[in-house]
Every structure is written in structure tokens, then in C-alpha cells.
mmCIF file of C-alpha atoms in Angstrom:
data_model
loop_
_atom_site.group_PDB
_atom_site.id
_atom_site.type_symbol
_atom_site.label_atom_id
_atom_site.label_comp_id
_atom_site.label_asym_id
_atom_site.label_seq_id
_atom_site.Cartn_x
_atom_site.Cartn_y
_atom_site.Cartn_z
ATOM 1 C CA MET A 1008 3.273 -19.370 10.718
ATOM 2 C CA LEU A 1009 0.205 -19.182 12.975
ATOM 3 C CA GLY A 1010 2.387 -18.060 15.876
ATOM 4 C CA MET A 1011 3.905 -15.326 13.718
ATOM 5 C CA ILE A 1012 0.457 -14.074 12.679
ATOM 6 C CA LYS A 1013 -0.904 -14.092 16.252
ATOM 7 C CA ASN A 1014 2.212 -12.369 17.551
ATOM 8 C CA SER A 1015 2.033 -9.678 14.847
ATOM 9 C CA LEU A 1016 -1.701 -9.004 15.173
ATOM 10 C CA LEU A 1017 -2.369 -9.409 18.875
ATOM 11 C CA SER A 1018 0.787 -8.135 20.551
ATOM 12 C CA THR A 1019 1.241 -4.621 21.854
ATOM 13 C CA VAL A 1020 3.886 -2.930 19.701
ATOM 14 C CA GLU A 1021 6.805 -1.608 21.741
ATOM 15 C CA PRO A 1022 8.522 1.441 20.184
ATOM 16 C CA TRP A 1023 12.290 1.680 19.799
ATOM 17 C CA PRO A 1024 13.082 4.189 22.585
ATOM 18 C CA TYR A 1025 14.286 7.570 21.335
ATOM 19 C CA GLN A 1026 14.430 11.207 22.307
ATOM 20 C CA VAL A 1027 13.750 14.107 19.944
ATOM 21 C CA LEU A 1028 16.589 16.637 20.145
ATOM 22 C CA SER A 1029 15.294 19.137 17.618
ATOM 23 C CA LYS A 1030 12.873 19.618 14.752
ATOM 24 C CA GLY A 1031 13.421 21.351 11.454
ATOM 25 C CA GLU A 1032 11.594 22.251 8.262
ATOM 26 C CA LYS A 1033 13.124 23.252 4.972
ATOM 27 C CA GLU A 1034 12.084 22.979 1.331
ATOM 28 C CA GLN A 1035 8.613 21.886 2.514
ATOM 29 C CA LEU A 1036 10.106 18.896 4.328
ATOM 30 C CA SER A 1037 9.803 18.339 8.083
ATOM 31 C CA TYR A 1038 12.456 16.314 9.891
ATOM 32 C CA GLU A 1039 13.655 15.480 13.388
ATOM 33 C CA GLU A 1040 17.014 14.977 15.030
ATOM 34 C CA ARG A 1041 16.813 12.047 17.463
ATOM 35 C CA THR A 1042 18.943 9.949 19.744
ATOM 36 C CA LEU A 1043 18.068 6.248 19.646
ATOM 37 C CA GLU A 1044 18.789 3.797 22.449
ATOM 38 C CA GLY A 1045 21.120 0.897 21.844
ATOM 39 C CA GLY A 1046 20.508 -2.683 22.906
ATOM 40 C CA ARG A 1047 20.178 -6.115 21.372
ATOM 41 C CA PHE A 1048 18.770 -6.499 17.885
ATOM 42 C CA ALA A 1049 17.828 -9.385 15.631
ATOM 43 C CA ALA A 1050 19.293 -8.793 12.177
ATOM 44 C CA VAL A 1051 19.439 -10.586 8.857
ATOM 45 C CA GLU A 1052 21.324 -9.747 5.652
ATOM 46 C CA VAL A 1053 19.743 -10.397 2.253
ATOM 47 C CA MET A 1054 21.879 -10.044 -0.861
ATOM 48 C CA GLY A 1055 21.437 -10.454 -4.589
ATOM 49 C CA LYS A 1056 17.774 -9.390 -4.739
ATOM 50 C CA PRO A 1057 16.021 -6.081 -5.519
ATOM 51 C CA PHE A 1058 15.366 -3.905 -2.478
ATOM 52 C CA ASP A 1059 11.617 -4.512 -2.219
ATOM 53 C CA GLU A 1060 11.966 -8.293 -2.556
ATOM 54 C CA ALA A 1061 14.935 -8.469 -0.182
ATOM 55 C CA SER A 1062 13.161 -6.315 2.399
ATOM 56 C CA LYS A 1063 10.066 -8.531 2.414
ATOM 57 C CA GLU A 1064 12.210 -11.642 2.806
ATOM 58 C CA GLY A 1065 14.174 -10.161 5.708
ATOM 59 C CA VAL A 1066 11.088 -8.826 7.483
ATOM 60 C CA LEU A 1067 9.345 -12.205 7.219
ATOM 61 C CA LYS A 1068 12.336 -13.975 8.769
ATOM 62 C CA LEU A 1069 12.359 -11.574 11.720
ATOM 63 C CA LEU A 1070 8.586 -11.803 12.225
ATOM 64 C CA LYS A 1071 8.884 -15.579 12.374
ATOM 65 C CA TYR A 1072 11.677 -15.272 14.949
ATOM 66 C CA VAL A 1073 9.756 -13.007 17.331
ATOM 67 C CA GLY A 1074 6.603 -15.031 16.626
ATOM 68 C CA GLY A 1075 8.076 -18.200 18.119
ATOM 69 C CA THR A 1076 10.591 -19.666 15.642
ATOM 70 C CA ASN A 1077 13.314 -19.669 18.270
ATOM 71 C CA ASP A 1078 14.909 -22.114 20.699
ATOM 72 C CA LYS A 1079 12.348 -21.305 23.405
ATOM 73 C CA GLY A 1080 9.315 -21.475 21.119
ATOM 74 C CA VAL A 1081 8.058 -18.243 22.631
ATOM 75 C CA GLY A 1082 6.173 -15.367 21.023
ATOM 76 C CA MET A 1083 8.116 -12.281 22.026
ATOM 77 C CA GLY A 1084 5.754 -9.493 21.011
ATOM 78 C CA MET A 1085 6.576 -6.788 18.503
ATOM 79 C CA THR A 1086 8.760 -3.710 18.354
ATOM 80 C CA ALA A 1087 8.750 -0.904 15.812
ATOM 81 C CA PRO A 1088 10.187 0.142 13.522
ATOM 82 C CA VAL A 1089 11.613 -2.576 11.361
ATOM 83 C CA SER A 1090 14.798 -0.867 10.159
ATOM 84 C CA ILE A 1091 16.435 -1.619 6.821
ATOM 85 C CA THR A 1092 19.978 -0.463 6.156
ATOM 86 C CA ALA A 1093 20.191 0.395 2.445
ATOM 87 C CA PHE A 1094 23.214 1.185 0.293
ATOM 88 C CA PRO A 1095 22.682 3.616 -2.618
ATOM 89 C CA ALA A 1096 24.296 3.022 -5.987
ATOM 90 C CA GLU A 1097 25.827 5.819 -8.069
ATOM 91 C CA ASP A 1098 22.552 6.388 -9.940
ATOM 92 C CA GLY A 1099 20.648 6.815 -6.650
ATOM 93 C CA SER A 1100 18.910 3.433 -6.761
ATOM 94 C CA LEU A 1101 19.555 0.954 -3.973
ATOM 95 C CA GLN A 1102 22.059 -1.873 -4.251
ATOM 96 C CA GLN A 1103 20.929 -5.481 -3.967
ATOM 97 C CA ASN A 1104 22.310 -5.689 -0.467
ATOM 98 C CA VAL A 1105 20.231 -4.897 2.629
ATOM 99 C CA LYS A 1106 20.320 -5.537 6.353
ATOM 100 C CA VAL A 1107 16.943 -5.840 8.070
ATOM 101 C CA SER A 1108 16.864 -5.290 11.848
ATOM 102 C CA LEU A 1109 14.365 -5.385 14.699
ATOM 103 C CA ARG A 1110 15.056 -4.305 18.267
ATOM 104 C CA ILE A 1111 14.373 -7.190 20.642
ATOM 105 C CA PRO A 1112 11.482 -6.416 23.041
ATOM 106 C CA SER A 1113 12.602 -5.130 26.433
ATOM 107 C CA GLN A 1114 11.321 -8.228 28.253
ATOM 108 C CA PHE A 1115 13.879 -10.315 26.338
ATOM 109 C CA GLN A 1116 16.764 -7.851 26.088
ATOM 110 C CA ALA A 1117 18.783 -9.504 28.876
ATOM 111 C CA ASN A 1118 18.359 -13.036 27.542
ATOM 112 C CA PRO A 1119 16.899 -13.150 24.019
ATOM 113 C CA PRO A 1120 15.849 -16.510 22.570
ATOM 114 C CA CYS A 1121 18.233 -17.841 19.939
ATOM 115 C CA PRO A 1122 16.864 -17.840 16.380
ATOM 116 C CA SER A 1123 16.102 -21.198 14.794
ATOM 117 C CA ASP A 1124 17.048 -19.622 11.449
ATOM 118 C CA GLU A 1125 20.841 -19.369 11.457
ATOM 119 C CA SER A 1126 20.775 -16.464 8.994
ATOM 120 C CA ILE A 1127 19.418 -14.305 11.834
ATOM 121 C CA LYS A 1128 22.057 -12.874 14.160
ATOM 122 C CA ILE A 1129 21.618 -11.350 17.610
ATOM 123 C CA GLU A 1130 23.679 -8.168 17.748
ATOM 124 C CA GLU A 1131 24.664 -5.759 20.507
ATOM 125 C CA ARG A 1132 24.469 -2.169 19.293
ATOM 126 C CA GLN A 1133 25.331 1.223 20.700
ATOM 127 C CA GLY A 1134 22.929 4.145 20.695
ATOM 128 C CA MET A 1135 23.050 6.532 17.756
ATOM 129 C CA THR A 1136 21.862 9.924 16.588
ATOM 130 C CA ILE A 1137 19.951 10.391 13.350
ATOM 131 C CA TYR A 1138 18.063 12.841 11.194
ATOM 132 C CA SER A 1139 14.744 11.378 10.084
ATOM 133 C CA THR A 1140 11.823 12.392 7.883
ATOM 134 C CA GLN A 1141 8.422 10.709 7.889
ATOM 135 C CA PHE A 1142 5.959 9.827 5.118
ATOM 136 C CA GLY A 1143 2.872 7.645 4.666
ATOM 137 C CA GLY A 1144 1.527 4.957 2.382
ATOM 138 C CA TYR A 1145 2.876 1.547 1.458
ATOM 139 C CA ALA A 1146 6.557 2.374 1.066
ATOM 140 C CA LYS A 1147 8.668 0.923 -1.734
ATOM 141 C CA GLU A 1148 12.230 1.501 -2.891
ATOM 142 C CA THR A 1149 11.302 4.571 -4.933
ATOM 143 C CA ASP A 1150 9.635 6.193 -1.897
ATOM 144 C CA TYR A 1151 12.601 5.639 0.418
ATOM 145 C CA VAL A 1152 15.022 6.886 -2.245
ATOM 146 C CA ASN A 1153 12.879 9.957 -2.905
ATOM 147 C CA TYR A 1154 12.529 10.969 0.747
ATOM 148 C CA ALA A 1155 16.179 10.253 1.530
ATOM 149 C CA ALA A 1156 17.143 12.624 -1.299
ATOM 150 C CA LYS A 1157 14.736 15.276 0.023
ATOM 151 C CA LEU A 1158 16.136 14.884 3.542
ATOM 152 C CA LYS A 1159 19.729 15.265 2.376
ATOM 153 C CA SER A 1160 18.783 18.333 0.355
ATOM 154 C CA ALA A 1161 17.016 19.887 3.358
ATOM 155 C CA LEU A 1162 20.009 19.246 5.630
ATOM 156 C CA GLY A 1163 22.275 20.970 3.110
ATOM 157 C CA SER A 1164 26.032 21.106 2.931
ATOM 158 C CA ASP A 1165 26.447 22.382 6.505
ATOM 159 C CA ALA A 1166 25.405 19.017 7.951
ATOM 160 C CA ALA A 1167 27.916 16.247 7.304
ATOM 161 C CA TYR A 1168 26.559 12.709 7.215
ATOM 162 C CA ARG A 1169 27.383 9.311 5.774
ATOM 163 C CA LYS A 1170 26.368 9.150 2.142
ATOM 164 C CA ASP A 1171 27.099 5.463 1.535
ATOM 165 C CA PHE A 1172 24.042 4.152 3.400
ATOM 166 C CA TYR A 1173 20.820 5.234 5.069
ATOM 167 C CA PHE A 1174 17.952 3.700 7.026
ATOM 168 C CA CYS A 1175 14.520 2.801 5.651
ATOM 169 C CA ASN A 1176 12.090 2.317 8.548
ATOM 170 C CA GLY A 1177 8.577 0.894 8.572
ATOM 171 C CA TYR A 1178 6.251 0.924 11.588
ATOM 172 C CA ASP A 1179 3.058 -0.823 10.480
ATOM 173 C CA PRO A 1180 1.841 -4.312 9.553
ATOM 174 C CA PRO A 1181 0.739 -4.879 5.921
ATOM 175 C CA MET A 1182 -2.939 -5.115 6.883
ATOM 176 C CA LYS A 1183 -3.047 -1.495 8.105
ATOM 177 C CA PRO A 1184 -4.350 0.465 5.100
ATOM 178 C CA TYR A 1185 -4.421 4.009 6.528
ATOM 179 C CA GLY A 1186 -2.252 6.194 8.713
ATOM 180 C CA ARG A 1187 0.906 4.318 7.842
ATOM 181 C CA ARG A 1188 4.272 5.574 9.059
ATOM 182 C CA ASN A 1189 7.551 5.209 7.189
ATOM 183 C CA GLU A 1190 10.853 7.046 7.548
ATOM 184 C CA SER A 1191 14.084 7.680 5.705
ATOM 185 C CA SER A 1192 16.959 8.489 8.070
ATOM 186 C CA VAL A 1193 20.645 9.399 7.903
ATOM 187 C CA GLY A 1194 23.374 9.430 10.546
ATOM 188 C CA ALA A 1195 23.560 12.671 12.542
ATOM 189 C CA ALA A 1196 25.930 14.846 14.557
ATOM 190 C CA ALA A 1197 28.590 14.521 17.205
ATOM 191 C CA GLU A 1198 29.317 17.767 19.005
ATOM 192 C CA ASP A 1199 33.007 17.677 18.023
ATOM 193 C CA GLY A 1200 32.178 16.970 14.378
ATOM 194 C CA SER A 1201 33.854 13.574 14.391
ATOM 195 C CA VAL A 1202 32.443 10.576 12.575
ATOM 196 C CA GLN A 1203 32.665 7.598 14.893
ATOM 197 C CA MET A 1204 31.735 4.142 13.719
ATOM 198 C CA LEU A 1205 29.960 2.174 16.434
ATOM 199 C CA PRO A 1206 30.242 -1.483 15.416
ATOM 200 C CA ASP A 1207 27.617 -4.030 16.255
ATOM 201 C CA SER A 1208 28.747 -7.416 17.509
ATOM 202 C CA PRO A 1209 27.199 -10.846 17.945
ATOM 203 C CA SER A 1210 25.734 -11.370 21.397
ATOM 204 C CA ALA A 1211 27.274 -14.086 23.548
ATOM 205 C CA VAL A 1212 23.829 -15.421 24.448
ATOM 206 C CA CYS A 1213 23.541 -17.290 21.133
ATOM 207 C CA ALA A 1214 26.457 -19.392 19.988
ATOM 208 C CA ILE A 1215 25.677 -18.914 16.309
ATOM 209 C CA PRO A 1216 28.518 -18.261 13.819
ATOM 210 C CA HIS A 1217 28.598 -14.611 12.798
ATOM 211 C CA PRO A 1218 29.772 -13.841 9.233
ATOM 212 C CA GLU A 1219 32.025 -10.991 8.238
ATOM 213 C CA PRO A 1220 29.744 -7.963 8.676
ATOM 214 C CA MET A 1221 28.764 -5.389 6.063
ATOM 215 C CA PRO A 1222 30.152 -1.842 6.409
ATOM 216 C CA ARG A 1223 28.935 -0.746 9.797
ATOM 217 C CA PRO A 1224 26.120 1.792 9.611
ATOM 218 C CA PHE A 1225 25.706 2.318 13.332
ATOM 219 C CA LEU A 1226 27.324 5.575 14.207
ATOM 220 C CA ILE A 1227 27.199 8.895 15.822
ATOM 221 C CA GLY A 1228 28.116 11.020 12.830
ATOM 222 C CA VAL A 1229 28.335 14.607 11.714
ATOM 223 C CA GLN A 1230 28.464 18.276 12.508
ATOM 224 C CA ARG A 1231 25.080 19.702 13.483
ATOM 225 C CA SER A 1232 24.099 22.723 11.447
ATOM 226 C CA ASN A 1233 23.092 25.872 13.294
#
């Protein structure tokens, strides 16, 4: 636990590399279209618990992993954001089924330490394109749901995107009271309008059994609106 705390508080936070393709504003909501780099990620699935509880559990597991709970006992530093794949129910609330992910710091991308917690998987992912909107405060399920709905409304019917999941991203540690950054994001556009699923896969560097994955959210999706 001490290693996790030191790693979280004292490490320089490395951002998930991305490039802004365009910016938009509609219905008093600002959003960006971005391409995100692929790479190796640590990921954990949490099922059967409300979104806020499941998210905290998944984040804690990943913070312990990068803080030294791994086969090398090494603190790896931090990356941001922590990304949570969420699956909306018919009433707009989020299902009790989340996947929490953290991009492995660049220093360890080629040979990441294996997690001591077998529920954490090391996955190889492709790059993807997203639409994302940003908001502040201590984000909870209701905030992510609200901003995801606003984002989808702003994108309108001309922009196709996956409606069965979206990403809930957090950038800051709990002890940061001001200037917090959170995002709700949806899969964005391929030039030809196709929706291509880009599956993640377990990395060969860790011989840890990989369960049957959830529906794959990692994609380059939808027709860009003019």
C-alpha cells in the first residue's frame, strides 16, 4: 500500500498520447475529436457491483499494480487517464459491468511487469479515434451519464457511433480538490464510414490466463459529420 501511495503522489504523470483532429461546440457543449495511440494496457473487469463501487475497486487494483504489486516489485509511475468502459442500460443508467484500464508507462511498454493480481490482464490494443467532452469535479455515475448524453445530442444523427458502450475517463488523484478533469467519450469516425472492431488481446509477456472478453469497445467507428 505504501508503494502505491508513493507512486501515485510522487511520480510524474505521463499522458496517454493523442492528437486533436478537430474541435466542436454545439448546444453549449464543447468537444474534441482525437486519435489515441495504441499500446499495452493493464485492465481489470469488475462485475455485479454499481458503477461507482466497481470503478473504485478497479482503479485501486491498477494503482497497486503500477505501485509495485507486480512480479518485479517495481513502481512504474503513473499514466492518465484511467479509462472505464461503461455499458448503458435501456433506462440510461450504467450496467453493473465495467472494464477499468490504464495505459502502461512508456518505459515499461516493451516489457511490462506481470501483475501479482491475476484479475489484471495485460492487453495489446490498437489506436482509436474518439469524440470526447470534458467536465470537472469529483465525477460519479450520474455525471458520466449526463455528459455522455449531452455529447451524443451535440454530435447529432449525422455522426454514427457505438451506442452500447462509452468511456468514462478520470485524470486526477482523489486528493486533488480543484481543477479536476473528467471526460465522457464515444467511438468516432472512419473516413469510409465503416465500423471496425479492433480487438484487444492478452500480451505474450505475461503467461496469465485470459478470460473470454467483454464486447470489444476498442474501435475506429463512424462517419464524421461535416
